[in-house]
Tab-separated table of C-alpha atoms and ligand atoms in Angstrom:
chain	number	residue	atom	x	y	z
D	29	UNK	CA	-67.099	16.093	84.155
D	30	UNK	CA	-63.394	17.524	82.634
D	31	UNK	CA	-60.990	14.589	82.785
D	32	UNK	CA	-57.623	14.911	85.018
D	33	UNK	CA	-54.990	16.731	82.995
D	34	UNK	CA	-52.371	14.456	81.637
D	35	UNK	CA	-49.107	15.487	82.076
D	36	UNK	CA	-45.871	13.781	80.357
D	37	UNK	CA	-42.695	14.240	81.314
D	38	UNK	CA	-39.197	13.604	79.415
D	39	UNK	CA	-36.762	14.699	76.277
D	40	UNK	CA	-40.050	16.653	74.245
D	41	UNK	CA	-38.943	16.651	70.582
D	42	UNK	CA	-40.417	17.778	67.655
D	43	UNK	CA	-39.991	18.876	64.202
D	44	UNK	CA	-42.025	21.797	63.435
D	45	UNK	CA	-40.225	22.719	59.831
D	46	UNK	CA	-38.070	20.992	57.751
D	47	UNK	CA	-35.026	22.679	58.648
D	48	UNK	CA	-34.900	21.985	62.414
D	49	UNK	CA	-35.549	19.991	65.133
D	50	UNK	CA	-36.650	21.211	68.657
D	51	UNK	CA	-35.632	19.794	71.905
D	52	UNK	CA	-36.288	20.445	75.654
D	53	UNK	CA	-34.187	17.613	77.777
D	54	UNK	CA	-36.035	17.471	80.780
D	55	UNK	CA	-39.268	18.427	79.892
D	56	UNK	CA	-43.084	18.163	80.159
D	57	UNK	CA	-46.391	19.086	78.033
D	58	UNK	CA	-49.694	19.493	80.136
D	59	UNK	CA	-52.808	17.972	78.354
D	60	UNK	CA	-56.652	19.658	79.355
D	61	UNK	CA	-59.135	17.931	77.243
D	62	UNK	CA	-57.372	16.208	74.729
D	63	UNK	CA	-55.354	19.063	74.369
D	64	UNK	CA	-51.616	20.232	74.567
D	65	UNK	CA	-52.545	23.461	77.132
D	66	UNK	CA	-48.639	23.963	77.629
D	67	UNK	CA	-44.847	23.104	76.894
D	68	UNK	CA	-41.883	23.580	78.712
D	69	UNK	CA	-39.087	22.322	81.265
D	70	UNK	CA	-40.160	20.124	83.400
D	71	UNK	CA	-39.542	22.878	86.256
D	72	UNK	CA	-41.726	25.365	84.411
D	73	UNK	CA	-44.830	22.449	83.777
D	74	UNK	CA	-44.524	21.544	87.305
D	75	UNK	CA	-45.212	24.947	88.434
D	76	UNK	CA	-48.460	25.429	86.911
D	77	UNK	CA	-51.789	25.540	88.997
D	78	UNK	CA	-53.283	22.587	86.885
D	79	UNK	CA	-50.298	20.216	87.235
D	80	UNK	CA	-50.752	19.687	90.731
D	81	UNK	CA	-53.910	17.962	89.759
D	82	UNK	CA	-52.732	16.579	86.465
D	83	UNK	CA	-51.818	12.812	85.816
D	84	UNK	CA	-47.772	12.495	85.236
D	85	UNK	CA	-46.227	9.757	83.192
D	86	UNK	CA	-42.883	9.489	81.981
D	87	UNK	CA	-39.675	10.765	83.616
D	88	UNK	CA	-36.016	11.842	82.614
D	89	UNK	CA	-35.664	8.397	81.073
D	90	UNK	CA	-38.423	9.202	78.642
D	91	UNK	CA	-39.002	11.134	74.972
D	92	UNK	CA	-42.371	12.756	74.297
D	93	UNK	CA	-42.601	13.283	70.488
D	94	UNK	CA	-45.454	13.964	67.890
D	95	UNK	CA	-47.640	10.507	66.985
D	96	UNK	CA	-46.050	9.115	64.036
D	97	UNK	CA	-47.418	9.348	60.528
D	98	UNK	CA	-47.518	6.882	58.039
D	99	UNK	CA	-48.894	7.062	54.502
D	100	UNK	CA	-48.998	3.937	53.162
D	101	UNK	CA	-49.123	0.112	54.568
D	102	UNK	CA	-51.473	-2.673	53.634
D	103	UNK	CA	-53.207	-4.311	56.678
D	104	UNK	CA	-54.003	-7.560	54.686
D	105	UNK	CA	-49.941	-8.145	54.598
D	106	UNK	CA	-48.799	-7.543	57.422
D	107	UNK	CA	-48.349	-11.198	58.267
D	108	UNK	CA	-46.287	-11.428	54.952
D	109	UNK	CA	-43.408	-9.562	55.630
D	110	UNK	CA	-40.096	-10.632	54.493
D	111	UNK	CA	-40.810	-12.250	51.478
D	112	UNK	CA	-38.100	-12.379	49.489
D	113	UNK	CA	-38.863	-12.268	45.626
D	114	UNK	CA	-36.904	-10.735	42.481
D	115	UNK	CA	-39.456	-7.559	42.518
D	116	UNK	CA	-42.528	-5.987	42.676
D	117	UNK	CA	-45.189	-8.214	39.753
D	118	UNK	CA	-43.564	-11.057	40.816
D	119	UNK	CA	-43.824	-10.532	44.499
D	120	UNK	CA	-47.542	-9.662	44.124
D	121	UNK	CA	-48.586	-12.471	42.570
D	122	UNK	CA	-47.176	-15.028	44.430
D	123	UNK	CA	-47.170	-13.269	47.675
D	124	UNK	CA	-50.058	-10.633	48.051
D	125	UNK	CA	-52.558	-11.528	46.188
D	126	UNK	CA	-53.306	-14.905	47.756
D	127	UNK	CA	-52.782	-13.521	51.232
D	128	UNK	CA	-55.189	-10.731	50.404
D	129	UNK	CA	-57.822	-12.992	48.628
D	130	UNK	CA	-58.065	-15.165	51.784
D	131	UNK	CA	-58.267	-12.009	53.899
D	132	UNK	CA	-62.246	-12.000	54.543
D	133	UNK	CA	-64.224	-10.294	57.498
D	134	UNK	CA	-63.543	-13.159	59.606
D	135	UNK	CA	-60.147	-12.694	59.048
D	136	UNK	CA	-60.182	-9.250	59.298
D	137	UNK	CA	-62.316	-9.863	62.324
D	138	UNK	CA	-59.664	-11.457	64.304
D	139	UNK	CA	-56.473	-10.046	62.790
D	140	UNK	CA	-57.066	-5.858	62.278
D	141	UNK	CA	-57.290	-5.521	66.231
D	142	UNK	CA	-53.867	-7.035	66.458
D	143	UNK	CA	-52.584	-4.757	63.354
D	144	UNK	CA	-53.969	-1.606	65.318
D	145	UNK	CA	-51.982	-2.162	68.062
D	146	UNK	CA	-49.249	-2.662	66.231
D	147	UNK	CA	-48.933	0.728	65.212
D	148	UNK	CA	-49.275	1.848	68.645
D	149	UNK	CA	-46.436	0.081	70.161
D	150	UNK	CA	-44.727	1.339	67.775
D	151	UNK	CA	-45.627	4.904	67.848
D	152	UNK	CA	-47.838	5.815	64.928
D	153	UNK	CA	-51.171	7.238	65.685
D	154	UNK	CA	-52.077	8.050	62.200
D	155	UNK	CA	-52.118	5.775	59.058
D	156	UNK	CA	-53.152	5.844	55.475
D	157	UNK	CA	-53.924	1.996	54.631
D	158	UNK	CA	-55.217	-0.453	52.170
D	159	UNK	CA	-57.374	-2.976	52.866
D	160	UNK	CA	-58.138	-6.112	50.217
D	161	UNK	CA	-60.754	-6.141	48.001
D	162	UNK	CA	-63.551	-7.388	49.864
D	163	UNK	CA	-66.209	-5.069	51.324
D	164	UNK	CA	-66.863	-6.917	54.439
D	165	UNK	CA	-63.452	-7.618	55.259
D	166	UNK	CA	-62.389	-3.714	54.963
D	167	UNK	CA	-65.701	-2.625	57.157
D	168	UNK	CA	-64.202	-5.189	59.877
D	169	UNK	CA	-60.781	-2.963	59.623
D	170	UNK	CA	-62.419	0.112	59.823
D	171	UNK	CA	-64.441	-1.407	62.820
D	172	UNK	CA	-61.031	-2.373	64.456
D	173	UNK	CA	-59.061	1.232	63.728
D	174	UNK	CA	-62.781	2.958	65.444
D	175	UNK	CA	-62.204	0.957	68.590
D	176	UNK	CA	-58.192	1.435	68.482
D	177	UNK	CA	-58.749	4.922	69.238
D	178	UNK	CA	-56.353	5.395	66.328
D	179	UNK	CA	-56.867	7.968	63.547
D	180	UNK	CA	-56.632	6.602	59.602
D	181	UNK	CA	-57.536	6.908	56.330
D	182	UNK	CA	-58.491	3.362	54.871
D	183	UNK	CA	-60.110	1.958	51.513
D	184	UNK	CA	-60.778	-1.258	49.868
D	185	UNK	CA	-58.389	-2.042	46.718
D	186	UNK	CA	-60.443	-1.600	43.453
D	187	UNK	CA	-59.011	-4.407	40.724
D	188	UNK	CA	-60.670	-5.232	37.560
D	189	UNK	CA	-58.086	-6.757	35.927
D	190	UNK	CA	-55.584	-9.551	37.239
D	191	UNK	CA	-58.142	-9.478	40.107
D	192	UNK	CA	-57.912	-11.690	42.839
D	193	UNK	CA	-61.511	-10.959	43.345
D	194	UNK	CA	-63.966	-13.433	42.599
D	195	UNK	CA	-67.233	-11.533	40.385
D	196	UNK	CA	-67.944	-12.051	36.833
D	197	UNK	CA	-65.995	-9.726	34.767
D	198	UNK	CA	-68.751	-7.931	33.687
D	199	UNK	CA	-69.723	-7.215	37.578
D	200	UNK	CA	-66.354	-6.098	38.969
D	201	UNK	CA	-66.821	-2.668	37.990
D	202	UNK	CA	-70.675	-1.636	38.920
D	203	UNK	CA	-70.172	-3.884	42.257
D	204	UNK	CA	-66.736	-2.424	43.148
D	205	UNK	CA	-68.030	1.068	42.686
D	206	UNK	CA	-71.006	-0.360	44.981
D	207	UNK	CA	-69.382	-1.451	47.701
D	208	UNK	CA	-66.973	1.602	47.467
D	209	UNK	CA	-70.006	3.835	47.746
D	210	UNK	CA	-70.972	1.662	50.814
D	211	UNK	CA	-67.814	1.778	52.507
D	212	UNK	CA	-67.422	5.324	52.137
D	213	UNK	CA	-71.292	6.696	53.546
D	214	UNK	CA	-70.720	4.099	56.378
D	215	UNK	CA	-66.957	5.336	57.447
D	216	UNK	CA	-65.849	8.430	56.420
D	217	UNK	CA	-65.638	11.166	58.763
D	218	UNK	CA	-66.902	8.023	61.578
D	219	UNK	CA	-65.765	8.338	64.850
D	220	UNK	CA	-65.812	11.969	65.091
D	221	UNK	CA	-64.042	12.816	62.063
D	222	UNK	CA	-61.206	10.555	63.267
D	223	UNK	CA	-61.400	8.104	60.291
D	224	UNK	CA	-61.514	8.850	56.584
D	225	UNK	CA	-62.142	6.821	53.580
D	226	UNK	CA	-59.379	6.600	50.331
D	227	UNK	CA	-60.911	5.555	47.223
D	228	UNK	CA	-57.932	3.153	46.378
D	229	UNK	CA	-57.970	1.836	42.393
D	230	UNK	CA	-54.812	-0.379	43.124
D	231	UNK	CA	-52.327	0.916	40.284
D	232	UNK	CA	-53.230	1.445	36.337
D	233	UNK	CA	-51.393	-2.330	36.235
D	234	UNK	CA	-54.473	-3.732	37.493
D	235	UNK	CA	-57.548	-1.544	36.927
D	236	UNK	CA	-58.917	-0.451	33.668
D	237	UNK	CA	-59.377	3.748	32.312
D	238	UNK	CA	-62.751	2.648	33.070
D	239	UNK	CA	-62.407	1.705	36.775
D	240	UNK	CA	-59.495	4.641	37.090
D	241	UNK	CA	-62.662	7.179	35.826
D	242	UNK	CA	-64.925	5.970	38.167
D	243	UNK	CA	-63.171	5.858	40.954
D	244	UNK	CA	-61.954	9.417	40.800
D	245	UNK	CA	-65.941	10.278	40.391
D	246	UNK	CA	-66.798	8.707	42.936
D	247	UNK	CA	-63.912	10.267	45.726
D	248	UNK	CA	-64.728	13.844	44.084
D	249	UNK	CA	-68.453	13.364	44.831
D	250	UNK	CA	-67.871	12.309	48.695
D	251	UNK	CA	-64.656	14.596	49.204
D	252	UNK	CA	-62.892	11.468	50.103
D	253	UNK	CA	-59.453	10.500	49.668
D	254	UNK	CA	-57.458	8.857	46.752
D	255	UNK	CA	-54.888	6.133	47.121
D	256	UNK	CA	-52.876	4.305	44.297
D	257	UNK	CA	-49.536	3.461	43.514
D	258	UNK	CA	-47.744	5.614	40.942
D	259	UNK	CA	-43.935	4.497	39.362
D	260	UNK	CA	-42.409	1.979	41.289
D	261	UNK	CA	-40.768	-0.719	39.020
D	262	UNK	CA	-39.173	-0.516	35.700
D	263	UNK	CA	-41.622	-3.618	34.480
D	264	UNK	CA	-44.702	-2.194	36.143
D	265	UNK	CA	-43.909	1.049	34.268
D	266	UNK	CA	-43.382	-1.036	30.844
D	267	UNK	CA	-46.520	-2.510	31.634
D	268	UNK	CA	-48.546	0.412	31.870
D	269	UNK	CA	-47.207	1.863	28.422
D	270	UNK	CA	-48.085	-1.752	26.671
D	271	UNK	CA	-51.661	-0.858	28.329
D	272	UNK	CA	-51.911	2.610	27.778
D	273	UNK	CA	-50.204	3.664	24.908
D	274	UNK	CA	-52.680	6.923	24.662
D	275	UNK	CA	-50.887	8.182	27.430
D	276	UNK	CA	-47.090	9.506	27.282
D	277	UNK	CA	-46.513	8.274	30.735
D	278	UNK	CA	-47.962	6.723	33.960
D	279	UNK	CA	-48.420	10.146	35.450
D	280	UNK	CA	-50.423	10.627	33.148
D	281	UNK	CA	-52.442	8.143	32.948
D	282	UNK	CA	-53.855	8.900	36.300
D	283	UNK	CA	-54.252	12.691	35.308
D	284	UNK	CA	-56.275	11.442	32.266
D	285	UNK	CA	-58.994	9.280	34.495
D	286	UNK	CA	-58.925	12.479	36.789
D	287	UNK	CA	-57.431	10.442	39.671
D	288	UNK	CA	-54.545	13.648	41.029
D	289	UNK	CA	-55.435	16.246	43.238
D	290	UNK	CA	-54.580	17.516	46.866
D	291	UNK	CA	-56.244	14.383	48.182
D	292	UNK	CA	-54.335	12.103	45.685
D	293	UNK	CA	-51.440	9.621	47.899
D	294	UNK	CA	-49.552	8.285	45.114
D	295	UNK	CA	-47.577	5.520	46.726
D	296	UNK	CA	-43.514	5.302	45.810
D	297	UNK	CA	-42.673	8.189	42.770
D	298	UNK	CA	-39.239	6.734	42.402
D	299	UNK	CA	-38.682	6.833	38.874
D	300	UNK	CA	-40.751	9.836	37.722
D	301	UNK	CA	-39.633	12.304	35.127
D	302	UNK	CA	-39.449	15.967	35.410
D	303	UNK	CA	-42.947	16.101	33.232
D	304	UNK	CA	-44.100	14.077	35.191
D	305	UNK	CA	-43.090	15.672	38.949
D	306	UNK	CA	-44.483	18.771	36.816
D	307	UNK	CA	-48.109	17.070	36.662
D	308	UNK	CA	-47.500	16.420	40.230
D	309	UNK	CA	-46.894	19.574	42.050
D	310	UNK	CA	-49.136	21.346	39.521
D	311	UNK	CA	-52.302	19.270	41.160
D	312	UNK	CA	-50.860	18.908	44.652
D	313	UNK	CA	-50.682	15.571	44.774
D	314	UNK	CA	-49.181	13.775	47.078
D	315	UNK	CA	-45.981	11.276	46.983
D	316	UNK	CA	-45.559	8.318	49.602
D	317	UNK	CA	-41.974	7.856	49.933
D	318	UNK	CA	-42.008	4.107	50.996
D	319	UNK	CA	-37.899	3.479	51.749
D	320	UNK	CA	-37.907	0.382	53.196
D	321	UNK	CA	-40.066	-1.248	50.812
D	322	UNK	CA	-38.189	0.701	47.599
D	323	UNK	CA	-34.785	-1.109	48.698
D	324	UNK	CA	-36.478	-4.554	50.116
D	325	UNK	CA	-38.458	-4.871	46.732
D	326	UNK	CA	-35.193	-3.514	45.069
D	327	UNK	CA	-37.253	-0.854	42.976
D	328	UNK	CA	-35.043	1.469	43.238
D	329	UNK	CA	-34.487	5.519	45.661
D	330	UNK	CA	-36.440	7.879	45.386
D	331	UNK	CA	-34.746	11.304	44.775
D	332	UNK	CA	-35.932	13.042	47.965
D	333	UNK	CA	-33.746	16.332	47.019
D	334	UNK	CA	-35.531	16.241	43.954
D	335	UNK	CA	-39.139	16.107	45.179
D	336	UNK	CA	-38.284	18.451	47.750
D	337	UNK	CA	-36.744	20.804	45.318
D	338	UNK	CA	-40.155	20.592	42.995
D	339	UNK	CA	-41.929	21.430	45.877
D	340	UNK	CA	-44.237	17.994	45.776
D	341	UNK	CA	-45.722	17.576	49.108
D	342	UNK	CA	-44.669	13.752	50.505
D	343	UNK	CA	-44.742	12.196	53.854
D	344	UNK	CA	-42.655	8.905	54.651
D	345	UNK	CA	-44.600	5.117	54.573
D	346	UNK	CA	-43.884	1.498	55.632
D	347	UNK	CA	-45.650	0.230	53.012
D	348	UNK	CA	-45.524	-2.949	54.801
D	349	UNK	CA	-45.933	-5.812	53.802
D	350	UNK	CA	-43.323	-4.123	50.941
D	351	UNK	CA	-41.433	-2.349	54.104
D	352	UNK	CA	-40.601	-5.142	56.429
D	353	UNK	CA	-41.189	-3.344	59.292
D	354	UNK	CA	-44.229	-1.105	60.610
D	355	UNK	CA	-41.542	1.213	63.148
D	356	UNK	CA	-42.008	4.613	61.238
D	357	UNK	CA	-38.138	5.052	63.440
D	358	UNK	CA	-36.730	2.547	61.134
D	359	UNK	CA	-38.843	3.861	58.107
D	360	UNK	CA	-36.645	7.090	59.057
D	361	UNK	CA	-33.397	5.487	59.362
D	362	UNK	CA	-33.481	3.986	55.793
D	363	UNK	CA	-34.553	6.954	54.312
D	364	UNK	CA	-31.036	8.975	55.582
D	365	UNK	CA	-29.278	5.133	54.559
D	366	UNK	CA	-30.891	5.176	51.368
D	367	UNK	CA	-30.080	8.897	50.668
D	368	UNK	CA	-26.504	8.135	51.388
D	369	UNK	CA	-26.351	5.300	49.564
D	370	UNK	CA	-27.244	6.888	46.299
D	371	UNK	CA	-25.287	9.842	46.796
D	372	UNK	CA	-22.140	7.275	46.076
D	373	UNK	CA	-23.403	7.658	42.471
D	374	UNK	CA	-25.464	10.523	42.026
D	375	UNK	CA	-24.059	13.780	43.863
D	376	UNK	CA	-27.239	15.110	45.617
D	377	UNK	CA	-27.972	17.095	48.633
D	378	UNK	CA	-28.616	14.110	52.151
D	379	UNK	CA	-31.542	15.082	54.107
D	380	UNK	CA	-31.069	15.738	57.978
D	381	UNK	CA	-32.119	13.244	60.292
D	382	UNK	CA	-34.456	16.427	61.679
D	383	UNK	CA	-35.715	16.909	58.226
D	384	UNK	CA	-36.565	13.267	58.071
D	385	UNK	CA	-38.287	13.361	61.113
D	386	UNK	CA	-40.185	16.553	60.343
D	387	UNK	CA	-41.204	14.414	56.658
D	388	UNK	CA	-43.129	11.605	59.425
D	389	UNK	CA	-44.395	14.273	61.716
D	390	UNK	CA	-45.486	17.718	61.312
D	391	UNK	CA	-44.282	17.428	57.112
D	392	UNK	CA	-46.574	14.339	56.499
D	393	UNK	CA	-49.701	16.281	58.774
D	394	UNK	CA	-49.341	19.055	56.638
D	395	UNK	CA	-49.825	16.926	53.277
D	396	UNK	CA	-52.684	15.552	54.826
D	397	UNK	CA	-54.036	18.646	55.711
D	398	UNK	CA	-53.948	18.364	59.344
D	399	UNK	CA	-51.091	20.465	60.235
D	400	UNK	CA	-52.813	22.446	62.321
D	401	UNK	CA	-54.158	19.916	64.020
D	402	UNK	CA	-51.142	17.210	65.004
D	403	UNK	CA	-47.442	16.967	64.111
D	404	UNK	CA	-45.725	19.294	66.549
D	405	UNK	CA	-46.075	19.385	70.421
D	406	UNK	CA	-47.477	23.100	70.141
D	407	UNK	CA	-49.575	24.285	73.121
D	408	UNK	CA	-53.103	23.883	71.150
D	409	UNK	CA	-53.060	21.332	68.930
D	410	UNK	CA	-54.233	18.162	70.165
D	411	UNK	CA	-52.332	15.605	72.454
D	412	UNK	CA	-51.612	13.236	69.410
D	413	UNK	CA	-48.199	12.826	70.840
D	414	UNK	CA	-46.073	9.148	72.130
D	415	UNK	CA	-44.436	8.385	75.331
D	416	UNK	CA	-41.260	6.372	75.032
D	417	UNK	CA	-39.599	5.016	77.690
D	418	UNK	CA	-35.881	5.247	76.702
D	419	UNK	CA	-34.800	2.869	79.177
D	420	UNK	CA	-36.918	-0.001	77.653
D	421	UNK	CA	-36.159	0.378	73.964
D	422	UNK	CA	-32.530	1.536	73.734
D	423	UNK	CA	-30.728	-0.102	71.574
D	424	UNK	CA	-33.497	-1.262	69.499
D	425	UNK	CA	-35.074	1.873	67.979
I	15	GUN	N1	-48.354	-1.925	43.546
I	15	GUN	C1	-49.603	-2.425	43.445
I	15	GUN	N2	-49.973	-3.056	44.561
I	15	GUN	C2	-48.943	-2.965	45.412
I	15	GUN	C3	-48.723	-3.442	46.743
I	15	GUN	O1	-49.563	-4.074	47.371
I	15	GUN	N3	-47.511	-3.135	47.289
I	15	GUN	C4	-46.549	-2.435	46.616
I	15	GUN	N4	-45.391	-2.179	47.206
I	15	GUN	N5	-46.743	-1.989	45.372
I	15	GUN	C5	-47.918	-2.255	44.775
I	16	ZN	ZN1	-48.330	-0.230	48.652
């Protein structure tokens, strides 16, 4: 039997390029089948043989906008938010680690159900996350996001150094790759395509060339996704010279195990040099651009003229539990505060609030490949799209 048609009814914005933002004030999409079969007014929807029959919610109080998209946010942290420390090595180990050590599938069990619908309230329906290091507690996550209904991209860290993991050292690498392997034939592409796995070596601060290589291997040979963290701190980025002093830079480091690529998510990019953007954009990998987290962790701002100049594809992240916050709304708002904010001492071009919104929208879908797919409110793509009722949330978005 074909469901009712959905139809939802309100301001319908999107953000279809960078440039612009579209708006109809009052009015509607119609949904057939999990899909958007048209956009207009409201007067126009309403006129339309199947919207007699169809299903409204929302009314001129509401917005109807594209599900949120958000590239980067741990589940294990959540919980940990607002934890103040001096910055990011620091804040790991007394902060992160232990919460994600003690995160295990019962944990996961009763807590990633919870996390799930967190996003939802607040309006993202697709996210790229890390789970911890355990392989039971990240197939419990992946069990949660399949009965969320959400759509995500989620791995298990790989450590084999400072690891909070608790093999032999001379295990962590075979068994990681293991349960990696594991992970990935049981979830990705599960519940019809809807979730994806990210082969997710933590950063080159914790995992060896060794692990880095393997890894990389291991995503290439399953078409999977890769997830790491890439130039965030000025002492993590010390710390991978002292560790890698074959490489010139970090950047490269991850070139040299193999690890960039189209389906590389490098988390943060603040303090990149131009050889290094270079190595980016010429493998199409991807950048993060985690604002909240890159001011509460005081790493630094990233230069978003800059990596929109070099033509790096990025999409914004709440990279909680570095981001305080999982609302992808105030993900946005920092990254037009942030922008201004460093503009006081670096002249450089502020980006619109529409192109901010395109960056968590139809930008970020188009990074992850999905762009025609999700991200806009475009009669065929699929009804990925949030109701808000304006009434309810004003003045807290
Ligand atoms: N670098 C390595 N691990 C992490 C993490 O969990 N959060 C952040 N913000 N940076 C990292
Ligand atoms: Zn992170």
């Amino acid at each position: 039997m074909t469901p009712r048609p959905i139809a939802l009814r309100g301001f319908i914005l999107d953000a279809p390029t960078r440039h612009a933002a579209r708006g109809i004030p009052d009015g509607a999409i119609l949904i057939e089948n999990g899909r958007i079969a048209a956009r207009g007014t409201f007067s126009e929807i309403s006129k339309l043989p199947a919207a007699a029959d169809a299903e409204w919610l929302g009314g001129p109080d509401c917005a109807v906008v594209p599900g949120l998209i958000d590239i980067h946010a741990h589940i294990p942290q959540y919980p940990f938010v607002a934890r103040i420390e001096e910055s990011l090595l620091p804040w790991l180990k007394r902060y992160i680690f232990p919460a994600e050590k003690n995160f295990r599938a019962a944990e996961a069990r009763a807590f990633a159900p919870f996390f799930f619908e967190s996003l939802a309230r607040n309006g993202t329906t697709l996210a790229v996350l890390y789970a911890a290091i355990h392989e039971d507690s990240a197939h419990e996550c992946f069990a949660a996001a399949e009965a969320s209904g959400i759509r995500a991209i989620i791995g298990k860290v790989m450590m084999d150094r400072h690891s909070y993991g608790d093999l032999e050292p001379d295990k962590i690498l075979p068994v990681s790759i293991e349960q990696t392997r594991r992970l990935i034939q049981r979830w990705h592409g599960a519940a019809g395509g809807r979730l994806e796995y990210a082969v997710s070596p933590r950063f080159a601060v914790s995992c060896s060339a060794e692990m880095m290589r393997a890894a990389a291997d291991l995503a290439r040979e399953h078409g999977t996704w890769v997830q790491t963290h890439l130039s965030e701190n000025h002492l993590e980025i010390e710390t991978v010279r002292a560790l890698f002093p074959e490489f010139p830079d970090y950047t490269s480091v991850y070139e040299g195990c193999g690890l960039l690529g189209p389906k590389t998510i490098l988390g943060h990019c603040i303090h990149l040099s131009p050889a290094e953007r270079a190595k980016l954009r010429a493998s199409g990998s991807i950048i993060a651009h985690c604002p909240t987290s890159n001011l509460f962790l005081r790493s630094g701002t990233m230069p978003w003229d800059t990596i929109v100049e070099d033509g790096i594809p990025f999409g914004l992240a709440s990279d909680v539990a570095g981001g305080p916050e999982l609302s992808m709304w105030r993900v946005m708002r920092c990254a037009l505060e942030s922008q201004i904010a460093r503009s006081f001492s670096t002249p450089c071009r502020i980006p619109s609030p529409a192109e901010i919104f395109h960056q968590s929208t139809q930008g970020a879908a188009e990074t992850l490949g999905k762009g025609g797919q999700l991200g806009t409110l475009d009669p065929g793509k699929e009804a990925d799209a949030v109701l808000l009722d304006l009434s309810e949330i004003i003045p807290s978005v």
